[in-house]
């Protein structure tokens, strides 16, 4: 028996919105520790890694480890049927081929449940080692989304270069080029508006806009986003989901011209 | 001449198609020049050219589309894949710790649920009851729990004395030590549970392991080797004290 109850169903809705751009379907691995999801997009260029801790749920029970393959479009259809302040309960029997989502309205006067067929997905998991990154940038999530959106108008890829002075996002395309520089904030009063850079050595990497844009769909989940970069490893874009877990995106860099 | 010019006006030249159209115009022109006179035949040829021009246009757009497709393809080509950096983990390949933890979880689950499948009780001549398998068990697999009442050592000695008075009572006390404490599982009471009926052998096919479930130590019997369907389950009771051997000489074999 698997049962997970979350008073704020809107959080789950936001998580879905944040991943359904990149993934059509995904396996949710449920264990006593919580719910995990790891999946690459079709092109194998990016990866989504979601972890929701069991203690972040208002009620959590998982007698036996189970993997639930779900179609994310269908899942978001179901969540669209709920109100933001509904409580959601996700239920599945051991070895079941369906999962049930139950929504209870705040005053308990309306209870709706939706049963969805599970899928058998043959998904490849990647073994991701712990890496010490050369640069870790923390910045407001909305600011990151804005920069990516603005720069994607000009080119197909964004160069992120991180130095002691700050972080620079740049792109160039048919109409010209664009640069956005962010300096570290010296004023730490407002934590959520801060730009903090921890740097061991400077890094410059190029990434495809298309994927970065998809990552920023997670912006509603968190105030801050963390970008971790090192030479020759994928970029990690991490959003902390308050009291529940995290959502991480991995993105392989573009092949530089001199590499060919 | 006037006809050719009207073609030019009509086709609203796009810069990249200039070349193709120019070629057609040149061809038309040379035709007109050869014929010198404007006749039905040359008019026909003009139509033929306009048709071939259309075909050329179609071909050009097709090429353009192909180029676009190639661009998208290039876009992907230009990007590294995540699999260049991280290895795909085979589904059954996990770290040792993960595997151990999972095994522990499975064991706890089996104990909590009281799993007892794949077993049957049969009577053996001169030996009494024994437990046999009705399916194969893999090495390391949970088989059954030695379930009974968990009591402390002093209570166990008291009960043993009491049971000793009655010749018909068998030996169902399992003594073990966990975390510095001596415990005993007393399964003397006749129950449905099959774990208590498994016979002794010094070279049995089961091992006992102490598993903590909800902070209570419990005894799980685990397959020591691969066990085939129909085999009798046996494990070493471990009791070789003189007293026990005098009462139960079979403990030595």
Short mmCIF file of C-alpha atoms in Angstrom, two decimals:
data_model
loop_
_atom_site.label_atom_id
_atom_site.label_comp_id
_atom_site.label_asym_id
_atom_site.label_seq_id
_atom_site.Cartn_x
_atom_site.Cartn_y
_atom_site.Cartn_z
CA UNK A 1 0.00 0.00 0.00
CA UNK A 2 1.23 3.44 -0.94
CA UNK A 3 -0.34 6.63 0.33
CA UNK A 4 0.94 10.17 0.29
CA UNK A 5 -1.05 13.17 1.40
CA UNK A 6 -0.15 16.75 0.70
CA UNK A 7 -2.24 19.61 2.04
CA UNK A 8 -0.97 21.99 -0.62
CA UNK A 9 -1.82 20.21 -3.83
CA UNK A 10 -0.64 23.31 -5.67
CA UNK A 11 2.97 22.35 -4.93
CA UNK A 12 2.51 19.11 -6.80
CA UNK A 13 0.83 21.00 -9.62
CA UNK A 14 3.83 23.30 -9.87
CA UNK A 15 6.20 20.35 -9.93
CA UNK A 16 4.24 18.84 -12.79
CA UNK A 17 4.27 22.09 -14.73
CA UNK A 18 8.00 22.23 -14.20
CA UNK A 19 8.74 18.83 -15.72
CA UNK A 20 6.07 18.17 -18.31
CA UNK A 21 7.81 20.41 -20.83
CA UNK A 22 10.80 18.10 -20.94
CA UNK A 23 9.22 14.73 -20.27
CA UNK A 24 6.19 13.03 -21.75
CA UNK A 25 6.14 10.30 -19.16
CA UNK A 26 8.18 9.38 -16.13
CA UNK A 27 8.57 6.79 -13.41
CA UNK A 28 7.94 7.87 -9.85
CA UNK A 29 10.00 5.68 -7.55
CA UNK A 30 8.34 5.47 -4.17
CA UNK A 31 10.07 4.17 -1.07
CA UNK A 32 9.91 4.80 2.64
CA UNK A 33 12.29 7.70 2.14
CA UNK A 34 9.98 9.47 -0.27
CA UNK A 35 9.21 9.91 -3.94
CA UNK A 36 11.96 10.16 -6.50
CA UNK A 37 11.98 10.70 -10.20
CA UNK A 38 14.88 10.69 -12.58
CA UNK A 39 14.45 10.90 -16.33
CA UNK A 40 16.18 12.23 -19.40
CA UNK A 41 14.38 14.07 -22.14
CA UNK A 42 14.06 12.38 -25.52
CA UNK A 43 17.20 13.96 -26.91
CA UNK A 44 19.27 12.79 -23.89
CA UNK A 45 20.65 16.30 -23.52
CA UNK A 46 18.93 17.15 -20.25
CA UNK A 47 17.80 15.29 -17.18
CA UNK A 48 15.21 15.92 -14.52
CA UNK A 49 15.83 14.73 -10.98
CA UNK A 50 13.07 15.22 -8.46
CA UNK A 51 13.16 14.21 -4.80
CA UNK A 52 10.26 14.64 -2.41
CA UNK A 53 11.04 13.56 1.14
CA UNK A 54 8.47 11.49 2.97
CA UNK A 55 8.61 13.77 6.02
CA UNK A 56 7.53 16.67 3.84
CA UNK A 57 4.16 15.05 3.27
CA UNK A 58 1.36 15.43 5.74
CA UNK A 59 0.88 11.70 5.71
CA UNK A 60 3.14 9.20 4.06
CA UNK A 61 3.03 5.45 3.94
CA UNK A 62 4.94 3.13 1.66
CA UNK A 63 4.97 -0.52 2.71
CA UNK A 64 6.81 -1.73 -0.29
CA UNK A 65 9.03 0.05 -2.80
CA UNK A 66 7.10 0.68 -5.96
CA UNK A 67 7.65 2.36 -9.27
CA UNK A 68 4.75 4.12 -10.89
CA UNK A 69 5.09 4.98 -14.56
CA UNK A 70 2.84 7.89 -15.37
CA UNK A 71 1.95 9.90 -18.39
CA UNK A 72 2.62 13.45 -17.30
CA UNK A 73 0.11 15.04 -19.66
CA UNK A 74 -2.65 12.85 -18.22
CA UNK A 75 -1.45 13.59 -14.73
CA UNK A 76 -1.59 17.33 -15.26
CA UNK A 77 -5.06 16.92 -16.75
CA UNK A 78 -6.10 15.39 -13.45
CA UNK A 79 -4.42 18.09 -11.40
CA UNK A 80 -6.12 20.74 -13.50
CA UNK A 81 -9.38 19.38 -12.11
CA UNK A 82 -8.33 20.41 -8.61
CA UNK A 83 -8.32 23.77 -6.88
CA UNK A 84 -5.10 25.20 -5.57
CA UNK A 85 -6.12 24.93 -1.93
CA UNK A 86 -7.29 21.33 -2.23
CA UNK A 87 -5.58 18.56 -0.32
CA UNK A 88 -4.30 15.78 -2.52
CA UNK A 89 -3.85 12.13 -1.57
CA UNK A 90 -2.00 9.82 -3.92
CA UNK A 91 -2.84 6.16 -3.40
CA UNK A 92 -1.79 2.88 -4.95
CA UNK A 93 -1.98 -0.74 -3.93
CA UNK A 94 1.16 -2.89 -4.02
CA UNK A 95 1.59 -4.27 -7.54
CA UNK A 96 -1.35 -2.19 -8.75
CA UNK A 97 -1.72 -1.04 -12.31
CA UNK A 98 -3.56 2.13 -11.41
CA UNK A 99 -2.98 5.08 -9.13
CA UNK A 100 -5.68 7.18 -7.48
CA UNK A 101 -5.57 10.90 -6.86
CA UNK A 102 -8.05 12.14 -4.31
CA UNK A 103 -8.74 15.83 -3.89
CA UNK A 104 -10.48 17.21 -0.84
CA UNK A 105 -11.62 20.79 -0.74
CA UNK A 106 -10.61 22.92 2.20
CA UNK A 107 -13.95 22.66 3.96
CA UNK A 108 -14.23 18.96 3.18
CA UNK A 109 -17.52 19.47 1.37
CA UNK A 110 -16.20 18.20 -1.95
CA UNK A 111 -14.18 15.09 -2.48
CA UNK A 112 -13.17 13.96 -5.93
CA UNK A 113 -11.03 11.06 -6.95
CA UNK A 114 -9.40 10.24 -10.22
CA UNK A 115 -7.96 6.90 -11.11
CA UNK A 116 -5.22 6.77 -13.69
CA UNK A 117 -3.71 3.82 -15.49
CA UNK A 118 -0.04 3.29 -14.80
CA UNK A 119 2.49 2.59 -17.51
CA UNK A 120 5.33 0.17 -17.68
CA UNK A 121 8.24 2.39 -18.57
CA UNK A 122 11.61 1.06 -19.43
CA UNK A 123 13.63 3.97 -18.20
CA UNK A 124 17.32 4.40 -18.05
CA UNK A 125 18.73 5.75 -14.83
CA UNK A 126 21.96 7.64 -14.83
CA UNK A 127 24.47 7.24 -12.07
CA UNK A 128 25.30 10.81 -11.12
CA UNK A 129 28.39 11.15 -8.96
CA UNK A 130 28.76 13.89 -6.35
CA UNK A 131 30.78 16.67 -7.91
CA UNK A 132 32.61 19.60 -6.39
CA UNK A 133 31.71 22.40 -8.73
CA UNK A 134 34.06 25.21 -9.69
CA UNK A 135 31.26 27.76 -9.53
CA UNK A 136 28.03 27.80 -7.62
CA UNK A 137 25.73 30.72 -8.32
CA UNK A 138 22.66 31.44 -6.24
CA UNK A 139 20.29 34.00 -7.65
CA UNK A 140 16.61 34.91 -7.64
CA UNK A 141 14.72 32.33 -9.70
CA UNK A 142 12.60 34.99 -11.39
CA UNK A 143 15.73 36.89 -12.44
CA UNK A 144 17.18 33.78 -14.02
CA UNK A 145 13.93 33.10 -15.88
CA UNK A 146 13.87 36.68 -17.12
CA UNK A 147 17.45 36.59 -18.39
CA UNK A 148 16.96 33.29 -20.19
CA UNK A 149 13.73 34.50 -21.76
CA UNK A 150 15.24 37.79 -22.86
CA UNK A 151 18.38 36.29 -24.32
CA UNK A 152 16.56 33.51 -26.18
CA UNK A 153 15.14 36.17 -28.45
CA UNK A 154 18.59 36.81 -29.85
CA UNK A 155 20.24 33.44 -30.22
CA UNK A 156 19.92 29.72 -29.82
CA UNK A 157 22.51 29.36 -27.11
CA UNK A 158 23.57 31.20 -24.01
CA UNK A 159 27.13 31.50 -22.78
CA UNK A 160 27.32 31.58 -19.02
CA UNK A 161 30.63 32.78 -17.69
CA UNK A 162 31.33 33.04 -14.05
CA UNK A 163 34.20 35.04 -12.63
CA UNK A 164 35.05 36.62 -9.31
CA UNK A 165 33.33 39.83 -10.32
CA UNK A 166 30.05 38.19 -11.18
CA UNK A 167 28.22 36.10 -13.69
CA UNK A 168 27.70 37.04 -17.31
CA UNK A 169 25.03 35.63 -19.61
CA UNK A 170 25.56 36.35 -23.28
CA UNK A 171 24.27 35.34 -26.65
CA UNK A 172 24.54 36.38 -30.25
CA UNK A 173 22.41 35.79 -33.30
CA UNK A 174 21.32 37.21 -36.62
CA UNK A 175 20.27 40.57 -35.27
CA UNK A 176 23.20 41.12 -32.99
CA UNK A 177 24.34 40.19 -29.51
CA UNK A 178 23.17 40.56 -25.94
CA UNK A 179 24.93 40.52 -22.58
CA UNK A 180 23.59 40.52 -19.07
CA UNK A 181 25.98 40.88 -16.17
CA UNK A 182 25.03 40.25 -12.59
CA UNK A 183 27.28 41.34 -9.76
CA UNK A 184 27.32 39.70 -6.36
CA UNK A 185 25.07 41.46 -3.95
CA UNK A 186 26.91 43.15 -1.13
CA UNK A 187 23.71 43.68 0.80
CA UNK A 188 22.50 40.49 2.38
CA UNK A 189 19.36 41.86 3.93
CA UNK A 190 16.96 40.31 1.48
CA UNK A 191 18.06 36.74 1.15
CA UNK A 192 15.71 35.86 -1.69
CA UNK A 193 16.95 38.73 -3.83
CA UNK A 194 20.62 38.02 -3.29
CA UNK A 195 23.11 36.96 -5.92
CA UNK A 196 25.78 34.85 -4.27
CA UNK A 197 28.72 33.35 -6.09
CA UNK A 198 31.02 30.72 -4.66
CA UNK A 199 33.91 30.30 -7.02
CA UNK A 200 36.97 28.08 -7.00
CA UNK A 201 37.97 28.91 -10.56
CA UNK A 202 36.29 30.78 -13.40
CA UNK A 203 34.13 28.77 -15.80
CA UNK A 204 32.62 29.57 -19.19
CA UNK A 205 30.13 27.17 -20.76
CA UNK A 206 27.59 27.33 -23.56
CA UNK A 207 24.08 25.90 -23.29
CA UNK A 208 21.08 25.62 -25.57
CA UNK A 209 18.37 28.19 -24.76
CA UNK A 210 15.58 25.76 -25.45
CA UNK A 211 16.43 23.61 -22.43
CA UNK A 212 17.19 26.51 -20.09
CA UNK A 213 13.80 27.92 -20.97
CA UNK A 214 12.15 24.63 -20.04
CA UNK A 215 14.00 24.59 -16.72
CA UNK A 216 12.65 27.99 -15.79
CA UNK A 217 9.15 26.50 -15.71
CA UNK A 218 10.11 25.56 -12.15
CA UNK A 219 10.36 29.23 -11.15
CA UNK A 220 7.06 29.25 -9.21
CA UNK A 221 8.48 26.54 -6.91
CA UNK A 222 11.22 28.57 -5.30
CA UNK A 223 12.50 32.09 -4.73
CA UNK A 224 16.07 31.18 -5.45
CA UNK A 225 17.75 29.04 -8.05
CA UNK A 226 21.21 27.55 -7.82
CA UNK A 227 23.40 27.06 -10.87
CA UNK A 228 26.42 24.78 -10.47
CA UNK A 229 29.07 24.66 -13.13
CA UNK A 230 32.41 23.04 -13.78
CA UNK A 231 34.42 22.61 -16.93
CA UNK A 232 33.42 19.54 -18.87
CA UNK A 233 30.45 18.52 -16.75
CA UNK A 234 26.77 19.27 -17.17
CA UNK A 235 25.21 22.33 -15.62
CA UNK A 236 23.01 21.70 -12.60
CA UNK A 237 20.04 23.98 -12.08
CA UNK A 238 18.49 23.38 -8.70
CA UNK A 239 15.27 24.60 -7.18
CA UNK A 240 14.58 23.87 -3.51
CA UNK A 241 10.95 23.01 -2.85
CA UNK A 242 10.33 24.43 0.62
CA UNK A 243 9.96 21.72 3.30
CA UNK A 244 9.49 19.00 0.72
CA UNK A 245 12.56 18.37 -1.40
CA UNK A 246 14.24 19.59 -4.53
CA UNK A 247 13.99 19.63 -8.28
CA UNK A 248 17.25 19.47 -10.22
CA UNK A 249 17.89 19.80 -13.90
CA UNK A 250 21.08 18.65 -15.56
CA UNK A 251 22.09 20.03 -18.95
CA UNK A 252 24.94 18.90 -21.14
CA UNK A 253 26.89 21.83 -22.58
CA UNK A 254 27.02 22.57 -26.28
CA UNK A 255 29.95 21.35 -28.29
CA UNK A 256 32.37 24.25 -28.73
CA UNK A 257 33.61 24.87 -32.25
CA UNK A 258 37.23 24.22 -31.38
CA UNK A 259 36.26 20.79 -30.06
CA UNK A 260 35.52 19.61 -33.62
CA UNK B 1 9.68 40.09 -75.65
CA UNK B 2 6.70 41.64 -74.07
CA UNK B 3 5.50 38.20 -72.96
CA UNK B 4 8.70 37.37 -71.16
CA UNK B 5 8.60 40.60 -69.22
CA UNK B 6 5.09 39.87 -68.08
CA UNK B 7 6.39 36.58 -66.68
CA UNK B 8 8.92 38.53 -64.70
CA UNK B 9 6.31 40.81 -63.26
CA UNK B 10 4.04 37.98 -62.51
CA UNK B 11 6.39 35.82 -60.59
CA UNK B 12 7.31 38.50 -58.02
CA UNK B 13 10.87 37.42 -57.86
CA UNK B 14 12.37 36.47 -54.60
CA UNK B 15 16.05 37.07 -54.43
CA UNK B 16 17.07 33.44 -54.07
CA UNK B 17 14.93 32.34 -57.01
CA UNK B 18 16.45 34.98 -59.25
CA UNK B 19 18.89 32.56 -60.74
CA UNK B 20 16.31 29.98 -61.72
CA UNK B 21 13.99 32.56 -63.27
CA UNK B 22 16.84 34.24 -65.09
CA UNK B 23 17.78 30.93 -66.63
CA UNK B 24 14.18 30.39 -67.77
CA UNK B 25 14.02 33.89 -69.23
CA UNK B 26 17.26 33.37 -71.06
CA UNK B 27 16.01 30.09 -72.45
CA UNK B 28 12.76 31.71 -73.53
CA UNK B 29 14.62 34.56 -75.08
CA UNK B 30 16.89 32.32 -77.06
CA UNK B 31 13.87 30.38 -78.23
CA UNK B 32 12.17 33.51 -79.36
CA UNK B 33 15.29 34.61 -81.05
CA UNK B 34 15.58 31.34 -82.90
CA UNK B 35 11.97 31.36 -83.99
CA UNK B 36 12.08 35.03 -84.72
CA UNK B 37 8.35 35.11 -85.12
CA UNK B 38 5.71 34.80 -82.49
CA UNK B 39 3.82 31.63 -83.24
CA UNK B 40 1.68 29.07 -81.45
CA UNK B 41 4.59 26.69 -81.14
CA UNK B 42 6.73 29.14 -79.18
CA UNK B 43 3.78 30.04 -76.99
CA UNK B 44 3.47 26.37 -76.10
CA UNK B 45 7.12 26.28 -75.22
CA UNK B 46 6.61 29.25 -72.99
CA UNK B 47 3.98 27.34 -71.06
CA UNK B 48 6.32 24.43 -70.80
CA UNK B 49 8.91 26.75 -69.29
CA UNK B 50 6.45 28.20 -66.86
CA UNK B 51 5.64 24.64 -65.77
CA UNK B 52 9.29 23.79 -65.36
CA UNK B 53 9.70 27.01 -63.43
CA UNK B 54 6.97 25.89 -61.06
CA UNK B 55 8.72 22.56 -60.64
CA UNK B 56 11.94 24.42 -59.91
CA UNK B 57 10.13 26.48 -57.28
CA UNK B 58 8.74 23.38 -55.63
CA UNK B 59 12.21 21.88 -55.69
CA UNK B 60 13.66 25.00 -54.10
CA UNK B 61 11.17 25.05 -51.23
CA UNK B 62 11.77 21.36 -50.71
CA UNK B 63 15.48 22.00 -50.52
CA UNK B 64 14.87 24.81 -48.10
CA UNK B 65 12.80 22.54 -45.89
CA UNK B 66 15.49 19.92 -45.99
CA UNK B 67 18.03 22.53 -44.99
CA UNK B 68 15.84 23.49 -42.02
CA UNK B 69 15.54 19.88 -40.98
CA UNK B 70 19.29 19.56 -41.21
CA UNK B 71 19.57 22.65 -39.02
CA UNK B 72 17.50 21.07 -36.28
CA UNK B 73 19.55 17.96 -36.65
CA UNK B 74 22.70 20.05 -36.45
CA UNK B 75 21.39 21.72 -33.35
CA UNK B 76 21.27 18.39 -31.62
CA UNK B 77 24.58 17.38 -33.11
CA UNK B 78 26.10 20.50 -31.62
CA UNK B 79 25.08 19.55 -28.12
CA UNK B 80 26.75 17.03 -25.89
CA UNK B 81 24.59 14.26 -24.53
CA UNK B 82 24.24 13.69 -20.81
CA UNK B 83 25.24 10.10 -21.45
CA UNK B 84 28.67 11.45 -22.48
CA UNK B 85 29.16 12.41 -18.83
CA UNK B 86 27.10 10.04 -16.75
CA UNK B 87 26.79 6.32 -17.23
CA UNK B 88 23.48 4.62 -17.63
CA UNK B 89 22.87 2.53 -14.57
CA UNK B 90 21.62 -0.94 -15.29
CA UNK B 91 18.35 -1.32 -13.53
CA UNK B 92 19.59 -4.05 -11.18
CA UNK B 93 22.92 -2.43 -10.55
CA UNK B 94 22.93 -0.59 -7.31
CA UNK B 95 25.43 0.33 -4.69
CA UNK B 96 26.14 -2.29 -2.07
CA UNK B 97 24.55 -0.20 0.64
CA UNK B 98 21.37 0.26 -1.38
CA UNK B 99 21.11 -3.46 -2.01
CA UNK B 100 21.66 -4.24 1.67
CA UNK B 101 19.11 -1.70 2.76
CA UNK B 102 16.59 -2.99 0.30
CA UNK B 103 17.16 -6.55 1.48
CA UNK B 104 16.67 -5.46 5.06
CA UNK B 105 13.45 -3.70 4.12
CA UNK B 106 12.19 -6.78 2.32
CA UNK B 107 13.00 -8.93 5.34
CA UNK B 108 11.21 -6.56 7.67
CA UNK B 109 8.27 -6.51 5.34
CA UNK B 110 8.12 -10.31 5.22
CA UNK B 111 8.29 -10.52 9.01
CA UNK B 112 5.64 -7.89 9.51
CA UNK B 113 3.31 -9.57 7.05
CA UNK B 114 4.04 -13.03 8.44
CA UNK B 115 4.88 -14.43 5.02
CA UNK B 116 4.86 -18.25 5.01
CA UNK B 117 4.31 -19.26 1.43
CA UNK B 118 5.93 -22.14 -0.44
CA UNK B 119 5.94 -24.41 2.62
CA UNK B 120 4.08 -27.51 3.74
CA UNK B 121 4.15 -29.66 6.87
CA UNK B 122 4.59 -33.40 6.42
CA UNK B 123 5.00 -36.25 8.85
CA UNK B 124 8.20 -38.22 8.66
CA UNK B 125 8.49 -41.69 10.13
CA UNK B 126 10.42 -41.89 13.41
CA UNK B 127 11.02 -38.16 13.35
CA UNK B 128 7.62 -36.52 13.63
CA UNK B 129 6.66 -33.47 11.73
CA UNK B 130 8.92 -31.63 9.29
CA UNK B 131 8.63 -28.69 6.92
CA UNK B 132 9.09 -29.13 3.18
CA UNK B 133 9.20 -26.61 0.35
CA UNK B 134 6.64 -26.43 -2.42
CA UNK B 135 8.75 -24.08 -4.51
CA UNK B 136 12.40 -23.22 -5.09
CA UNK B 137 14.10 -20.75 -2.76
CA UNK B 138 17.15 -18.78 -3.74
CA UNK B 139 20.17 -18.42 -1.50
CA UNK B 140 19.64 -15.50 0.85
CA UNK B 141 15.88 -15.50 0.45
CA UNK B 142 13.63 -15.19 3.47
CA UNK B 143 11.88 -18.52 4.09
CA UNK B 144 9.96 -18.32 7.34
CA UNK B 145 10.00 -16.76 10.78
CA UNK B 146 10.68 -18.74 13.93
CA UNK B 147 7.72 -17.14 15.57
CA UNK B 148 6.64 -17.52 19.12
CA UNK B 149 6.62 -15.58 22.31
CA UNK B 150 9.66 -13.40 23.00
CA UNK B 151 10.70 -13.82 26.62
CA UNK B 152 13.77 -12.99 28.69
CA UNK B 153 16.25 -15.56 29.88
CA UNK B 154 15.00 -15.99 33.45
CA UNK B 155 11.46 -16.58 32.29
CA UNK B 156 12.83 -19.04 29.73
CA UNK B 157 14.62 -21.13 32.44
CA UNK B 158 11.45 -21.16 34.54
CA UNK B 159 9.39 -22.38 31.61
CA UNK B 160 11.97 -24.94 30.55
CA UNK B 161 11.76 -26.55 34.00
CA UNK B 162 8.00 -26.65 33.71
CA UNK B 163 8.10 -28.14 30.20
CA UNK B 164 10.75 -30.65 31.30
CA UNK B 165 8.27 -32.25 33.67
CA UNK B 166 6.13 -33.34 30.75
CA UNK B 167 7.76 -35.93 28.50
CA UNK B 168 5.38 -35.17 25.61
CA UNK B 169 6.34 -31.53 25.26
CA UNK B 170 8.93 -31.05 22.56
CA UNK B 171 11.84 -28.67 22.45
CA UNK B 172 10.63 -25.37 21.04
CA UNK B 173 12.79 -22.86 22.88
CA UNK B 174 15.15 -20.80 20.76
CA UNK B 175 17.80 -18.96 22.76
CA UNK B 176 19.69 -16.10 21.18
CA UNK B 177 21.71 -13.08 22.08
CA UNK B 178 21.14 -9.66 20.64
CA UNK B 179 22.87 -6.43 21.55
CA UNK B 180 24.27 -7.97 24.75
CA UNK B 181 20.90 -9.25 25.94
CA UNK B 182 19.87 -12.89 26.11
CA UNK B 183 16.45 -13.59 24.73
CA UNK B 184 14.39 -16.65 24.01
CA UNK B 185 11.57 -17.26 21.57
CA UNK B 186 9.22 -19.79 23.08
CA UNK B 187 7.19 -21.58 20.41
CA UNK B 188 6.05 -24.44 22.61
CA UNK B 189 2.46 -23.46 22.22
CA UNK B 190 0.89 -25.23 19.25
CA UNK B 191 0.14 -22.66 16.52
CA UNK B 192 -0.44 -22.47 12.77
CA UNK B 193 3.08 -21.14 12.28
CA UNK B 194 5.40 -23.46 10.42
CA UNK B 195 8.72 -22.02 11.56
CA UNK B 196 8.56 -23.90 14.87
CA UNK B 197 8.28 -27.27 13.15
CA UNK B 198 11.54 -27.14 11.20
CA UNK B 199 13.89 -29.95 12.20
CA UNK B 200 17.52 -29.84 13.24
CA UNK B 201 20.58 -30.66 11.21
CA UNK B 202 24.14 -29.52 11.71
CA UNK B 203 24.36 -29.18 7.93
CA UNK B 204 20.96 -27.65 7.27
CA UNK B 205 19.85 -25.42 4.44
CA UNK B 206 18.71 -22.52 6.60
CA UNK B 207 20.37 -19.87 8.72
CA UNK B 208 18.85 -17.81 11.50
CA UNK B 209 19.15 -14.07 11.53
CA UNK B 210 17.97 -11.60 14.13
CA UNK B 211 16.02 -8.76 12.58
CA UNK B 212 14.68 -5.78 14.48
CA UNK B 213 11.13 -4.94 13.53
CA UNK B 214 9.62 -2.00 15.37
CA UNK B 215 12.40 -2.31 17.98
CA UNK B 216 11.54 -5.96 18.74
CA UNK B 217 14.11 -8.62 17.81
CA UNK B 218 12.67 -11.40 15.66
CA UNK B 219 14.14 -14.57 14.19
CA UNK B 220 14.14 -14.95 10.43
CA UNK B 221 15.14 -18.21 8.77
CA UNK B 222 17.04 -17.46 5.59
CA UNK B 223 18.01 -19.90 2.81
CA UNK B 224 21.70 -20.81 3.27
CA UNK B 225 21.92 -22.36 -0.18
CA UNK B 226 19.61 -22.61 -3.15
CA UNK B 227 16.77 -24.85 -1.99
CA UNK B 228 14.86 -27.01 -4.43
CA UNK B 229 11.18 -27.68 -4.42
CA UNK B 230 10.36 -30.65 -2.19
CA UNK B 231 13.46 -30.39 0.03
CA UNK B 232 13.07 -30.61 3.78
CA UNK B 233 13.99 -27.42 5.58
CA UNK B 234 16.63 -27.89 8.27
CA UNK B 235 18.80 -25.66 10.39
CA UNK B 236 21.31 -25.99 13.16
CA UNK B 237 19.67 -25.57 16.56
CA UNK B 238 23.14 -24.84 17.87
CA UNK B 239 22.48 -26.51 21.21
CA UNK B 240 25.29 -28.92 22.13
CA UNK B 241 25.12 -28.79 25.90
CA UNK B 242 25.56 -32.11 27.73
CA UNK B 243 22.16 -31.77 29.30
CA UNK B 244 20.40 -31.28 25.97
CA UNK B 245 22.36 -34.04 24.27
CA UNK B 246 21.35 -36.47 27.03
CA UNK B 247 17.69 -35.67 26.39
CA UNK B 248 17.93 -35.20 22.63
CA UNK B 249 20.77 -37.28 21.22
CA UNK B 250 19.76 -36.28 17.64
CA UNK B 251 21.16 -32.82 18.24
CA UNK B 252 24.61 -34.23 17.54
CA UNK B 253 23.83 -35.08 13.91
#
